[in-house]
mmCIF file of C-alpha atoms in Angstrom:
data_model
loop_
_atom_site.group_PDB
_atom_site.id
_atom_site.type_symbol
_atom_site.label_atom_id
_atom_site.label_comp_id
_atom_site.label_asym_id
_atom_site.label_seq_id
_atom_site.Cartn_x
_atom_site.Cartn_y
_atom_site.Cartn_z
ATOM 1 C CA MET A 1 -0.147 -0.009 -0.042
ATOM 2 C CA THR A 2 0.974 3.441 -0.605
ATOM 3 C CA SER A 3 0.256 6.489 1.544
ATOM 4 C CA LEU A 4 -2.013 9.267 0.538
ATOM 5 C CA THR A 5 -1.027 12.777 1.984
ATOM 6 C CA GLY A 6 -4.026 15.084 2.665
ATOM 7 C CA THR A 7 -6.700 12.466 2.917
ATOM 8 C CA VAL A 8 -8.641 11.656 6.127
ATOM 9 C CA THR A 9 -11.286 8.757 6.655
ATOM 10 C CA LEU A 10 -14.691 9.916 7.426
ATOM 11 C CA ASN A 11 -16.782 8.237 10.062
ATOM 12 C CA THR A 12 -19.920 8.017 8.068
ATOM 13 C CA LEU A 13 -22.069 9.425 5.485
ATOM 14 C CA ASP A 14 -25.198 9.436 7.415
ATOM 15 C CA PRO A 15 -26.613 12.938 7.537
ATOM 16 C CA PHE A 16 -28.661 12.187 10.827
ATOM 17 C CA ASP A 17 -25.353 11.181 12.629
ATOM 18 C CA PRO A 18 -24.882 14.078 15.308
ATOM 19 C CA GLN A 19 -21.101 14.164 15.096
ATOM 20 C CA LEU A 20 -19.544 16.192 12.374
ATOM 21 C CA SER A 21 -16.096 16.627 13.758
ATOM 22 C CA ASP A 22 -14.794 14.330 11.100
ATOM 23 C CA LEU A 23 -15.536 17.217 8.537
ATOM 24 C CA GLU A 24 -13.545 19.767 10.300
ATOM 25 C CA PRO A 25 -10.825 19.896 7.506
ATOM 26 C CA LEU A 26 -13.334 21.767 5.450
ATOM 27 C CA ARG A 27 -13.200 24.700 7.895
ATOM 28 C CA GLY A 28 -9.797 25.941 6.812
ATOM 29 C CA ALA A 29 -10.109 24.860 3.235
ATOM 30 C CA LEU A 30 -13.346 26.822 2.754
ATOM 31 C CA ALA A 31 -12.523 29.752 5.076
ATOM 32 C CA ASP A 32 -12.432 32.614 2.592
ATOM 33 C CA ALA A 33 -15.248 31.007 0.373
ATOM 34 C CA ARG A 34 -18.333 32.956 -0.396
ATOM 35 C CA VAL A 35 -19.665 30.223 -2.778
ATOM 36 C CA VAL A 36 -18.944 26.464 -2.483
ATOM 37 C CA GLY A 37 -19.776 24.089 -5.162
ATOM 38 C CA VAL A 38 -20.917 20.523 -3.907
ATOM 39 C CA GLY A 39 -20.912 17.980 -6.812
ATOM 40 C CA GLU A 40 -21.581 14.686 -7.594
ATOM 41 C CA GLY A 41 -19.799 12.107 -9.983
ATOM 42 C CA ALA A 42 -23.075 10.745 -11.178
ATOM 43 C CA HIS A 43 -26.777 11.434 -10.715
ATOM 44 C CA PHE A 44 -29.147 9.147 -8.845
ATOM 45 C CA VAL A 45 -26.497 7.786 -6.374
ATOM 46 C CA VAL A 46 -27.596 7.036 -2.823
ATOM 47 C CA GLU A 47 -24.240 7.495 -1.375
ATOM 48 C CA PHE A 48 -23.781 10.866 -3.004
ATOM 49 C CA THR A 49 -27.194 12.151 -1.700
ATOM 50 C CA LEU A 50 -26.396 11.185 1.842
ATOM 51 C CA ALA A 51 -22.764 12.855 1.389
ATOM 52 C CA ARG A 52 -24.290 16.109 0.242
ATOM 53 C CA ALA A 53 -26.879 16.180 2.982
ATOM 54 C CA ARG A 54 -24.111 15.704 5.510
ATOM 55 C CA LEU A 55 -22.031 18.446 3.860
ATOM 56 C CA VAL A 56 -25.080 20.870 4.085
ATOM 57 C CA ARG A 57 -25.423 20.311 7.674
ATOM 58 C CA TYR A 58 -21.690 20.899 8.496
ATOM 59 C CA LEU A 59 -21.680 23.997 6.085
ATOM 60 C CA VAL A 60 -24.693 25.291 7.582
ATOM 61 C CA GLU A 61 -24.198 24.686 11.142
ATOM 62 C CA GLU A 62 -20.601 25.047 11.558
ATOM 63 C CA CYS A 63 -19.521 27.330 8.657
ATOM 64 C CA GLY A 64 -22.305 29.805 8.552
ATOM 65 C CA PHE A 65 -23.481 29.244 4.934
ATOM 66 C CA THR A 66 -27.011 30.458 4.346
ATOM 67 C CA THR A 67 -28.135 29.812 0.929
ATOM 68 C CA LEU A 68 -28.784 26.701 -1.276
ATOM 69 C CA ALA A 69 -28.481 26.970 -5.021
ATOM 70 C CA PHE A 70 -29.767 23.866 -6.926
ATOM 71 C CA GLU A 71 -29.187 22.384 -10.505
ATOM 72 C CA CYS A 72 -32.936 23.233 -11.331
ATOM 73 C CA GLY A 73 -35.008 25.977 -12.616
ATOM 74 C CA HIS A 74 -35.871 29.238 -10.903
ATOM 75 C CA ALA A 75 -39.782 28.364 -11.169
ATOM 76 C CA GLU A 76 -39.216 24.748 -10.041
ATOM 77 C CA ALA A 77 -37.528 25.917 -6.853
ATOM 78 C CA ALA A 78 -40.271 28.537 -6.203
ATOM 79 C CA ALA A 79 -42.808 25.400 -6.409
ATOM 80 C CA ILE A 80 -40.661 23.460 -4.072
ATOM 81 C CA ASN A 81 -40.080 26.008 -1.191
ATOM 82 C CA PRO A 82 -43.349 26.086 0.356
ATOM 83 C CA TRP A 83 -43.293 22.174 0.750
ATOM 84 C CA LEU A 84 -39.668 22.452 2.173
ATOM 85 C CA ALA A 85 -41.112 24.869 4.816
ATOM 86 C CA GLY A 86 -43.668 22.184 5.755
ATOM 87 C CA GLU A 87 -46.655 22.720 3.495
ATOM 88 C CA GLY A 88 -48.523 19.653 2.244
ATOM 89 C CA ASP A 89 -47.693 16.147 3.055
ATOM 90 C CA ASP A 90 -44.493 14.412 2.960
ATOM 91 C CA ALA A 91 -45.290 12.429 -0.072
ATOM 92 C CA GLY A 92 -46.338 15.645 -2.083
ATOM 93 C CA LEU A 93 -42.962 16.493 -4.203
ATOM 94 C CA PRO A 94 -44.049 14.659 -7.341
ATOM 95 C CA GLN A 95 -47.155 16.960 -7.611
ATOM 96 C CA LEU A 96 -44.920 20.171 -7.574
ATOM 97 C CA VAL A 97 -42.201 19.384 -10.065
ATOM 98 C CA GLY A 98 -41.480 16.789 -12.910
ATOM 99 C CA PRO A 99 -40.076 13.298 -12.584
ATOM 100 C CA LEU A 100 -36.484 14.374 -13.557
ATOM 101 C CA THR A 101 -36.175 16.747 -10.661
ATOM 102 C CA VAL A 102 -37.803 14.280 -8.316
ATOM 103 C CA GLY A 103 -35.334 11.787 -9.521
ATOM 104 C CA VAL A 104 -32.183 13.936 -9.341
ATOM 105 C CA PHE A 105 -32.885 15.670 -5.998
ATOM 106 C CA GLY A 106 -35.945 13.747 -4.537
ATOM 107 C CA GLN A 107 -34.160 12.092 -1.684
ATOM 108 C CA LEU A 108 -32.075 15.187 -0.716
ATOM 109 C CA LEU A 109 -35.172 17.399 -0.750
ATOM 110 C CA ARG A 110 -37.061 14.975 1.480
ATOM 111 C CA TRP A 111 -34.150 15.000 3.877
ATOM 112 C CA LEU A 112 -34.035 18.896 3.884
ATOM 113 C CA ARG A 113 -37.773 18.937 4.599
ATOM 114 C CA ASP A 114 -37.147 16.960 7.647
ATOM 115 C CA TYR A 115 -34.019 18.903 8.634
ATOM 116 C CA ASN A 116 -36.078 22.161 8.315
ATOM 117 C CA ARG A 117 -38.431 20.883 11.129
ATOM 118 C CA SER A 118 -35.537 21.317 13.711
ATOM 119 C CA ARG A 119 -34.785 24.715 12.302
ATOM 120 C CA PRO A 120 -36.283 28.124 13.381
ATOM 121 C CA LYS A 121 -36.058 29.451 9.872
ATOM 122 C CA PRO A 122 -36.221 26.899 7.130
ATOM 123 C CA LEU A 123 -33.501 26.559 4.410
ATOM 124 C CA GLN A 124 -35.125 27.278 0.951
ATOM 125 C CA VAL A 125 -33.572 26.571 -2.354
ATOM 126 C CA ILE A 126 -32.854 28.765 -5.333
ATOM 127 C CA GLY A 127 -32.965 27.379 -8.906
ATOM 128 C CA ILE A 128 -29.800 28.654 -10.700
ATOM 129 C CA ASP A 129 -30.274 26.486 -13.806
ATOM 130 C CA LEU A 130 -32.514 26.151 -16.923
ATOM 131 C CA PRO A 131 -35.805 24.133 -16.090
ATOM 132 C CA ASN A 132 -34.815 20.405 -15.845
ATOM 133 C CA THR A 133 -37.787 19.847 -18.250
ATOM 134 C CA LEU A 134 -36.200 22.324 -20.899
ATOM 135 C CA THR A 135 -39.832 23.855 -21.398
ATOM 136 C CA LEU A 136 -40.627 27.171 -21.619
ATOM 137 C CA ASN A 137 -44.092 27.688 -20.076
ATOM 138 C CA SER A 138 -43.347 28.230 -16.448
ATOM 139 C CA ASP A 139 -40.875 31.002 -17.086
ATOM 140 C CA LEU A 140 -42.892 32.786 -19.865
ATOM 141 C CA ALA A 141 -46.129 32.659 -17.697
ATOM 142 C CA ARG A 142 -44.370 34.369 -14.907
ATOM 143 C CA ALA A 143 -42.861 36.807 -17.529
ATOM 144 C CA ASP A 144 -46.256 37.401 -18.919
ATOM 145 C CA ALA A 145 -47.930 38.119 -15.601
ATOM 146 C CA TYR A 146 -45.424 40.884 -14.972
ATOM 147 C CA LEU A 147 -45.532 42.447 -18.468
ATOM 148 C CA ALA A 148 -49.302 42.310 -18.547
ATOM 149 C CA GLY A 149 -49.160 44.901 -15.809
ATOM 150 C CA VAL A 150 -46.483 47.227 -16.977
ATOM 151 C CA ASP A 151 -46.338 46.800 -20.803
ATOM 152 C CA PRO A 152 -49.521 45.619 -22.524
ATOM 153 C CA SER A 153 -47.797 45.741 -25.910
ATOM 154 C CA ALA A 154 -44.828 43.488 -24.778
ATOM 155 C CA SER A 155 -47.353 41.195 -23.223
ATOM 156 C CA ALA A 156 -49.317 41.008 -26.693
ATOM 157 C CA ALA A 157 -45.917 40.271 -28.338
ATOM 158 C CA LEU A 158 -45.320 37.381 -25.914
ATOM 159 C CA ASN A 159 -48.843 36.032 -26.199
ATOM 160 C CA ASP A 160 -47.963 35.762 -29.864
ATOM 161 C CA ILE A 161 -45.335 33.130 -29.210
ATOM 162 C CA LEU A 162 -46.892 31.501 -26.278
ATOM 163 C CA PRO A 163 -48.669 28.897 -28.617
ATOM 164 C CA LEU A 164 -45.403 27.750 -30.072
ATOM 165 C CA ALA A 165 -43.814 27.401 -26.638
ATOM 166 C CA GLY A 166 -46.752 25.439 -25.290
ATOM 167 C CA ARG A 167 -46.055 22.701 -28.009
ATOM 168 C CA ILE A 168 -42.749 21.852 -25.933
ATOM 169 C CA THR A 169 -44.017 19.869 -22.847
ATOM 170 C CA GLY A 170 -41.440 17.287 -22.215
ATOM 171 C CA SER A 171 -40.300 16.196 -18.802
ATOM 172 C CA SER A 172 -36.659 16.186 -19.680
ATOM 173 C CA ALA A 173 -34.119 17.726 -22.284
ATOM 174 C CA VAL A 174 -34.291 14.384 -24.261
ATOM 175 C CA LEU A 175 -38.156 14.697 -24.796
ATOM 176 C CA SER A 176 -38.503 18.552 -25.059
ATOM 177 C CA ALA A 177 -35.418 18.752 -27.572
ATOM 178 C CA HIS A 178 -37.299 16.458 -29.867
ATOM 179 C CA GLN A 179 -40.555 18.439 -29.504
ATOM 180 C CA TRP A 180 -38.590 21.602 -30.366
ATOM 181 C CA GLY A 181 -37.307 19.722 -33.509
ATOM 182 C CA ALA A 182 -40.652 18.893 -34.634
ATOM 183 C CA LEU A 183 -41.649 22.595 -34.898
ATOM 184 C CA GLY A 184 -40.951 23.776 -38.586
ATOM 185 C CA THR A 185 -37.987 26.105 -39.278
ATOM 186 C CA ALA A 186 -40.041 29.227 -39.651
ATOM 187 C CA GLU A 187 -41.733 28.337 -36.166
ATOM 188 C CA GLN A 188 -38.358 27.720 -34.418
ATOM 189 C CA ASP A 189 -37.007 31.068 -35.791
ATOM 190 C CA ALA A 190 -40.154 32.965 -34.792
ATOM 191 C CA LEU A 191 -39.962 31.641 -31.202
ATOM 192 C CA THR A 192 -36.204 32.567 -31.027
ATOM 193 C CA ALA A 193 -36.434 36.085 -32.462
ATOM 194 C CA GLY A 194 -39.511 36.687 -30.392
ATOM 195 C CA LEU A 195 -37.800 35.956 -27.202
ATOM 196 C CA ALA A 196 -34.751 38.029 -28.097
ATOM 197 C CA ARG A 197 -36.980 41.030 -28.886
ATOM 198 C CA LEU A 198 -38.911 40.654 -25.666
ATOM 199 C CA SER A 199 -35.503 40.140 -23.741
ATOM 200 C CA LEU A 200 -33.990 43.277 -25.254
ATOM 201 C CA ARG A 201 -37.218 45.376 -24.478
ATOM 202 C CA LEU A 202 -37.170 44.124 -20.759
ATOM 203 C CA GLN A 203 -33.594 45.345 -20.533
ATOM 204 C CA THR A 204 -34.253 48.802 -22.271
ATOM 205 C CA MET A 205 -37.491 49.580 -20.391
ATOM 206 C CA GLU A 206 -35.838 48.818 -16.945
ATOM 207 C CA PRO A 207 -35.933 52.228 -15.408
ATOM 208 C CA ILE A 208 -39.653 52.695 -16.326
ATOM 209 C CA TYR A 209 -40.433 48.991 -15.205
ATOM 210 C CA ILE A 210 -38.627 49.459 -11.876
ATOM 211 C CA GLU A 211 -40.375 52.814 -11.199
ATOM 212 C CA GLN A 212 -43.962 51.122 -11.677
ATOM 213 C CA THR A 213 -43.259 47.746 -9.867
ATOM 214 C CA GLY A 214 -40.067 47.894 -7.767
ATOM 215 C CA LEU A 215 -36.757 46.217 -8.197
ATOM 216 C CA ASP A 216 -37.670 42.622 -6.910
ATOM 217 C CA ALA A 217 -40.557 42.133 -9.088
ATOM 218 C CA TYR A 218 -38.488 43.214 -12.148
ATOM 219 C CA THR A 219 -35.579 41.082 -11.174
ATOM 220 C CA THR A 220 -37.830 38.188 -11.162
ATOM 221 C CA ALA A 221 -39.415 38.724 -14.454
ATOM 222 C CA ARG A 222 -35.786 39.476 -16.054
ATOM 223 C CA ARG A 223 -34.553 36.288 -14.798
ATOM 224 C CA CYS A 224 -37.552 34.236 -16.041
ATOM 225 C CA LEU A 225 -37.179 35.949 -19.541
ATOM 226 C CA ASN A 226 -33.571 35.339 -19.577
ATOM 227 C CA ALA A 227 -34.018 31.729 -18.703
ATOM 228 C CA ALA A 228 -36.521 31.237 -21.527
ATOM 229 C CA VAL A 229 -33.891 32.930 -24.164
ATOM 230 C CA HIS A 230 -31.288 30.394 -22.923
ATOM 231 C CA THR A 231 -33.790 27.344 -22.916
ATOM 232 C CA ASP A 232 -34.596 28.085 -26.548
ATOM 233 C CA TYR A 233 -30.975 28.157 -27.224
ATOM 234 C CA GLN A 234 -30.453 24.913 -25.457
ATOM 235 C CA LEU A 235 -33.331 23.334 -27.104
ATOM 236 C CA ARG A 236 -31.809 24.154 -30.552
ATOM 237 C CA ALA A 237 -28.410 22.903 -29.313
ATOM 238 C CA MET A 238 -29.647 19.647 -27.736
ATOM 239 C CA ASN A 239 -31.838 18.937 -30.890
ATOM 240 C CA ALA A 240 -28.660 19.266 -32.986
ATOM 241 C CA PHE A 241 -26.599 17.145 -30.554
ATOM 242 C CA PHE A 242 -29.201 14.247 -31.012
ATOM 243 C CA ALA A 243 -28.982 14.708 -34.648
ATOM 244 C CA GLY A 244 -25.062 14.312 -34.532
ATOM 245 C CA SER A 245 -24.717 18.026 -35.805
ATOM 246 C CA GLY A 246 -24.108 20.201 -32.547
ATOM 247 C CA ALA A 247 -21.591 23.029 -32.654
ATOM 248 C CA PRO A 248 -18.441 22.372 -30.325
ATOM 249 C CA CYS A 249 -18.728 23.703 -26.807
ATOM 250 C CA ASP A 250 -22.569 24.423 -27.273
ATOM 251 C CA PRO A 251 -23.312 23.194 -23.570
ATOM 252 C CA SER A 252 -21.384 26.294 -22.413
ATOM 253 C CA LEU A 253 -24.386 28.613 -22.982
ATOM 254 C CA ARG A 254 -26.283 26.763 -20.046
ATOM 255 C CA GLU A 255 -22.918 26.784 -17.878
ATOM 256 C CA ARG A 256 -22.675 30.483 -18.496
ATOM 257 C CA HIS A 257 -26.140 31.024 -17.615
ATOM 258 C CA MET A 258 -25.800 29.072 -14.253
ATOM 259 C CA ALA A 259 -22.796 30.908 -13.347
ATOM 260 C CA ALA A 260 -24.593 34.303 -14.132
ATOM 261 C CA SER A 261 -27.297 33.151 -11.805
ATOM 262 C CA VAL A 262 -24.973 32.273 -8.880
ATOM 263 C CA GLN A 263 -23.090 35.648 -9.397
ATOM 264 C CA ASP A 264 -26.438 37.570 -9.458
ATOM 265 C CA LEU A 265 -27.391 35.687 -6.300
ATOM 266 C CA ALA A 266 -24.084 36.498 -4.571
ATOM 267 C CA ALA A 267 -24.409 40.266 -5.757
ATOM 268 C CA THR A 268 -28.070 40.757 -4.435
ATOM 269 C CA THR A 269 -28.039 38.733 -1.379
ATOM 270 C CA VAL A 270 -26.346 40.531 1.540
ATOM 271 C CA ASP A 271 -23.838 38.470 3.501
ATOM 272 C CA ALA A 272 -25.022 35.182 1.798
ATOM 273 C CA ARG A 273 -22.704 32.385 1.725
ATOM 274 C CA ILE A 274 -23.889 29.956 -0.837
ATOM 275 C CA ILE A 275 -23.795 26.319 -1.533
ATOM 276 C CA VAL A 276 -24.310 25.197 -5.050
ATOM 277 C CA MET A 277 -25.613 21.642 -5.771
ATOM 278 C CA ALA A 278 -24.686 20.511 -9.279
ATOM 279 C CA HIS A 279 -22.779 17.786 -11.086
ATOM 280 C CA ASN A 280 -19.167 17.542 -10.664
ATOM 281 C CA ASN A 281 -18.701 18.781 -14.404
ATOM 282 C CA HIS A 282 -20.929 21.892 -13.733
ATOM 283 C CA ILE A 283 -18.736 22.903 -10.510
ATOM 284 C CA GLN A 284 -15.175 22.359 -11.861
ATOM 285 C CA LYS A 285 -12.996 25.242 -12.297
ATOM 286 C CA THR A 286 -11.158 24.059 -15.444
ATOM 287 C CA THR A 287 -12.572 23.247 -18.911
ATOM 288 C CA ALA A 288 -14.142 19.912 -19.340
ATOM 289 C CA ILE A 289 -12.180 17.494 -21.524
ATOM 290 C CA PHE A 290 -13.170 14.173 -22.326
ATOM 291 C CA ASP A 291 -10.877 11.740 -24.493
ATOM 292 C CA GLY A 292 -8.656 14.772 -25.254
ATOM 293 C CA GLU A 293 -11.651 16.856 -26.518
ATOM 294 C CA LEU A 294 -12.835 20.168 -25.063
ATOM 295 C CA THR A 295 -16.596 19.840 -24.621
ATOM 296 C CA ALA A 296 -17.569 22.797 -22.414
ATOM 297 C CA LEU A 297 -16.617 25.757 -20.240
ATOM 298 C CA PRO A 298 -18.392 24.696 -16.948
ATOM 299 C CA MET A 299 -20.344 26.980 -14.771
ATOM 300 C CA GLY A 300 -17.352 26.686 -12.168
ATOM 301 C CA TYR A 301 -14.806 27.828 -14.896
ATOM 302 C CA TYR A 302 -16.791 31.103 -15.123
ATOM 303 C CA LEU A 303 -17.142 31.327 -11.184
ATOM 304 C CA ALA A 304 -13.534 30.809 -10.602
ATOM 305 C CA ARG A 305 -12.548 33.654 -13.161
ATOM 306 C CA ASN A 306 -15.069 36.041 -11.476
ATOM 307 C CA LEU A 307 -14.853 35.127 -7.862
ATOM 308 C CA GLY A 308 -11.329 34.047 -7.484
ATOM 309 C CA SER A 309 -10.547 32.357 -3.932
ATOM 310 C CA GLY A 310 -14.085 33.273 -2.981
ATOM 311 C CA TYR A 311 -15.279 30.234 -4.876
ATOM 312 C CA ARG A 312 -14.365 26.607 -3.698
ATOM 313 C CA THR A 313 -15.391 23.186 -4.874
ATOM 314 C CA ILE A 314 -15.837 19.690 -3.279
ATOM 315 C CA ALA A 315 -16.069 16.836 -5.869
ATOM 316 C CA LEU A 316 -17.753 13.662 -5.146
ATOM 317 C CA THR A 317 -16.656 10.379 -6.441
ATOM 318 C CA HIS A 318 -16.423 6.743 -5.508
ATOM 319 C CA THR A 319 -14.290 3.643 -5.568
ATOM 320 C CA GLY A 320 -16.963 1.071 -6.537
ATOM 321 C CA ARG A 321 -17.262 -1.282 -9.401
ATOM 322 C CA HIS A 322 -20.692 0.000 -10.698
ATOM 323 C CA VAL A 323 -22.739 3.152 -11.328
ATOM 324 C CA PRO A 324 -26.199 4.029 -12.372
ATOM 325 C CA GLU A 325 -25.908 5.275 -15.965
ATOM 326 C CA MET A 326 -28.713 7.120 -18.231
ATOM 327 C CA ALA A 327 -29.600 5.027 -21.288
ATOM 328 C CA PHE A 328 -31.485 6.656 -24.101
ATOM 329 C CA PRO A 329 -33.709 6.677 -25.994
ATOM 330 C CA ALA A 330 -36.254 4.818 -24.039
ATOM 331 C CA GLU A 331 -39.818 5.541 -25.560
ATOM 332 C CA ASP A 332 -41.783 4.136 -22.453
ATOM 333 C CA SER A 333 -39.761 6.242 -19.866
ATOM 334 C CA PRO A 334 -41.493 9.590 -18.610
ATOM 335 C CA VAL A 335 -38.067 11.317 -19.088
ATOM 336 C CA GLY A 336 -37.067 9.765 -22.261
ATOM 337 C CA PHE A 337 -34.108 7.550 -20.729
ATOM 338 C CA THR A 338 -33.837 4.758 -18.166
ATOM 339 C CA LEU A 339 -31.310 3.958 -15.556
ATOM 340 C CA GLU A 340 -28.963 0.928 -16.086
ATOM 341 C CA GLU A 341 -26.209 -0.410 -13.772
ATOM 342 C CA VAL A 342 -23.221 -0.197 -15.629
ATOM 343 C CA GLY A 343 -20.041 -2.209 -14.735
ATOM 344 C CA LEU A 344 -16.711 -0.109 -14.404
ATOM 345 C CA PRO A 345 -13.122 -0.882 -15.235
ATOM 346 C CA THR A 346 -10.402 -0.598 -12.729
ATOM 347 C CA PRO A 347 -9.779 3.204 -12.311
ATOM 348 C CA PRO A 348 -6.652 4.513 -14.523
ATOM 349 C CA ASP A 349 -3.212 5.254 -13.146
ATOM 350 C CA GLY A 350 -3.231 9.026 -12.140
ATOM 351 C CA SER A 351 -6.832 9.005 -10.970
ATOM 352 C CA ILE A 352 -7.800 9.776 -7.399
ATOM 353 C CA GLU A 353 -9.853 6.652 -7.423
ATOM 354 C CA LYS A 354 -6.700 4.446 -8.066
ATOM 355 C CA ALA A 355 -4.707 6.289 -5.566
ATOM 356 C CA LEU A 356 -7.258 5.649 -2.933
ATOM 357 C CA LEU A 357 -7.555 1.906 -3.871
ATOM 358 C CA ASN A 358 -3.577 1.468 -3.673
ATOM 359 C CA ALA A 359 -3.641 3.303 -0.299
ATOM 360 C CA GLY A 360 -6.196 0.705 1.224
ATOM 361 C CA LEU A 361 -8.765 3.464 1.349
ATOM 362 C CA GLY A 362 -11.374 2.223 -1.028
ATOM 363 C CA THR A 363 -13.575 0.677 1.630
ATOM 364 C CA SER A 364 -14.569 3.708 3.740
ATOM 365 C CA PRO A 365 -15.603 7.296 2.902
ATOM 366 C CA THR A 366 -12.663 9.638 2.657
ATOM 367 C CA LEU A 367 -11.943 13.404 2.346
ATOM 368 C CA THR A 368 -8.848 14.679 0.267
ATOM 369 C CA ASP A 369 -7.504 18.373 0.309
ATOM 370 C CA LEU A 370 -6.174 18.387 -3.232
ATOM 371 C CA HIS A 371 -4.022 21.405 -2.344
ATOM 372 C CA VAL A 372 -1.906 19.371 0.250
ATOM 373 C CA SER A 373 -2.375 15.808 -1.393
ATOM 374 C CA THR A 374 0.590 13.887 -3.029
ATOM 375 C CA PRO A 375 0.906 12.630 -5.769
ATOM 376 C CA PRO A 376 -0.976 14.976 -8.087
ATOM 377 C CA PHE A 377 -3.989 13.443 -9.834
ATOM 378 C CA SER A 378 -4.895 13.885 -13.549
ATOM 379 C CA HIS A 379 -8.148 11.797 -13.739
ATOM 380 C CA ILE A 380 -11.638 11.366 -11.928
ATOM 381 C CA ARG A 381 -14.648 9.484 -12.591
ATOM 382 C CA SER A 382 -17.508 11.005 -14.376
ATOM 383 C CA GLN A 383 -20.764 8.971 -14.752
ATOM 384 C CA SER A 384 -19.471 5.863 -16.381
ATOM 385 C CA VAL A 385 -16.270 7.279 -18.086
ATOM 386 C CA VAL A 386 -13.251 9.190 -16.945
ATOM 387 C CA MET A 387 -12.537 12.828 -17.211
ATOM 388 C CA ASP A 388 -8.935 14.182 -17.856
ATOM 389 C CA ALA A 389 -8.110 17.100 -15.704
ATOM 390 C CA ASP A 390 -5.380 18.596 -13.211
ATOM 391 C CA LEU A 391 -7.640 17.892 -10.047
ATOM 392 C CA GLY A 392 -5.823 20.212 -8.026
ATOM 393 C CA GLN A 393 -6.950 23.186 -10.597
ATOM 394 C CA ALA A 394 -10.391 21.817 -11.036
ATOM 395 C CA PHE A 395 -11.415 21.063 -7.527
ATOM 396 C CA ASP A 396 -10.431 21.832 -3.973
ATOM 397 C CA LEU A 397 -11.259 18.676 -2.206
ATOM 398 C CA VAL A 398 -12.735 15.259 -3.155
ATOM 399 C CA LEU A 399 -15.221 13.311 -1.082
ATOM 400 C CA ALA A 400 -15.019 9.705 -2.023
ATOM 401 C CA SER A 401 -17.650 6.885 -1.125
ATOM 402 C CA PRO A 402 -16.909 3.325 -1.418
ATOM 403 C CA ALA A 403 -19.596 2.525 -3.696
ATOM 404 C CA ALA A 404 -22.242 4.299 -6.175
ATOM 405 C CA THR A 405 -25.528 2.393 -5.520
ATOM 406 C CA ARG A 406 -28.536 3.243 -7.491
ATOM 407 C CA ASP A 407 -31.364 5.432 -5.695
ATOM 408 C CA ASP A 408 -34.297 3.005 -5.846
ATOM 409 C CA THR A 409 -36.893 5.690 -5.283
ATOM 410 C CA VAL A 410 -36.248 6.950 -8.882
ATOM 411 C CA SER A 411 -39.088 5.855 -11.022
ATOM 412 C CA PHE A 412 -37.486 5.531 -14.413
#
């Protein structure tokens, strides 16, 4: 066995365990952070959900973090928050958001609802992403409700394109992108042009709108319409991707939108310390490279450039032999894909997973501080593949679990 400097063994992943002292290395590593990205190496994994909940507890209770930002849309988060605060019954989450959001975040949100029962002020979530459904209806409905009161002509223009937007009703990007593709070219272009004109008018009329409605109402409308503009672009990009003709780095538009949402949140929320829950490939501070090819400029890349040391990241990975992976297309699935348990090869040399296994640390959860660890690492697992990266540049810490078990509450 080899030694692994900078790595400690954690007592548990259980978020209900009263003791959090094994996470104490985080205090110094994140001391100057205004925003912390908490990742996961794959969606729909039980161990990552448990670890994230425990990390939230530590960051809130011991480090003074106040705000949770999730990889979901603004409207989705708004629908979830009353339930997180105790409204409705415990089983009511699927009635509030679509099956993909429930699949990705359901168990974490259920834990958060339970956790809020012990808090004088419940933790809420803020959506920084495009809608997980990649639909336009919710954001446009909120923008239309605002415009109807301040600018009837803009509201009329929005109503001209609402029927086109209303034909995109999928419950995931897979389904919605195909529905967007089913629109005629003239309809696609009319939707894109209409949204662009409305977005520019909203920006142009900002002083008049704010004078009539106040800043908060205007800001919400601007965020919703901006999300719709980006969603439309993402629909076009995803449709091209599925057709095998996508432009290089097209996913970066979504990433930049997420980064701008976080920066906007940091700028408008006094004294906030923000936890951002998103996939490792969203929070990483370096470009995303797979098989030597640049695939995206991640959200974390933009945040690191703009926030510097105020942005820190905790990647989550595992040393197990299997991982749940998305398989598509799947016509009978409500989200257009299903989950399959995929066997994994031995982690490659240079990966943090291989180093943990070689050090005899593959059977317990661990936390590694990449700024003091030796040797340096050049690979980390991502879903069922491996990403190339200088991990010390991409992330600040890595929490590794000994397995990646499928979340059996996921319905697809």
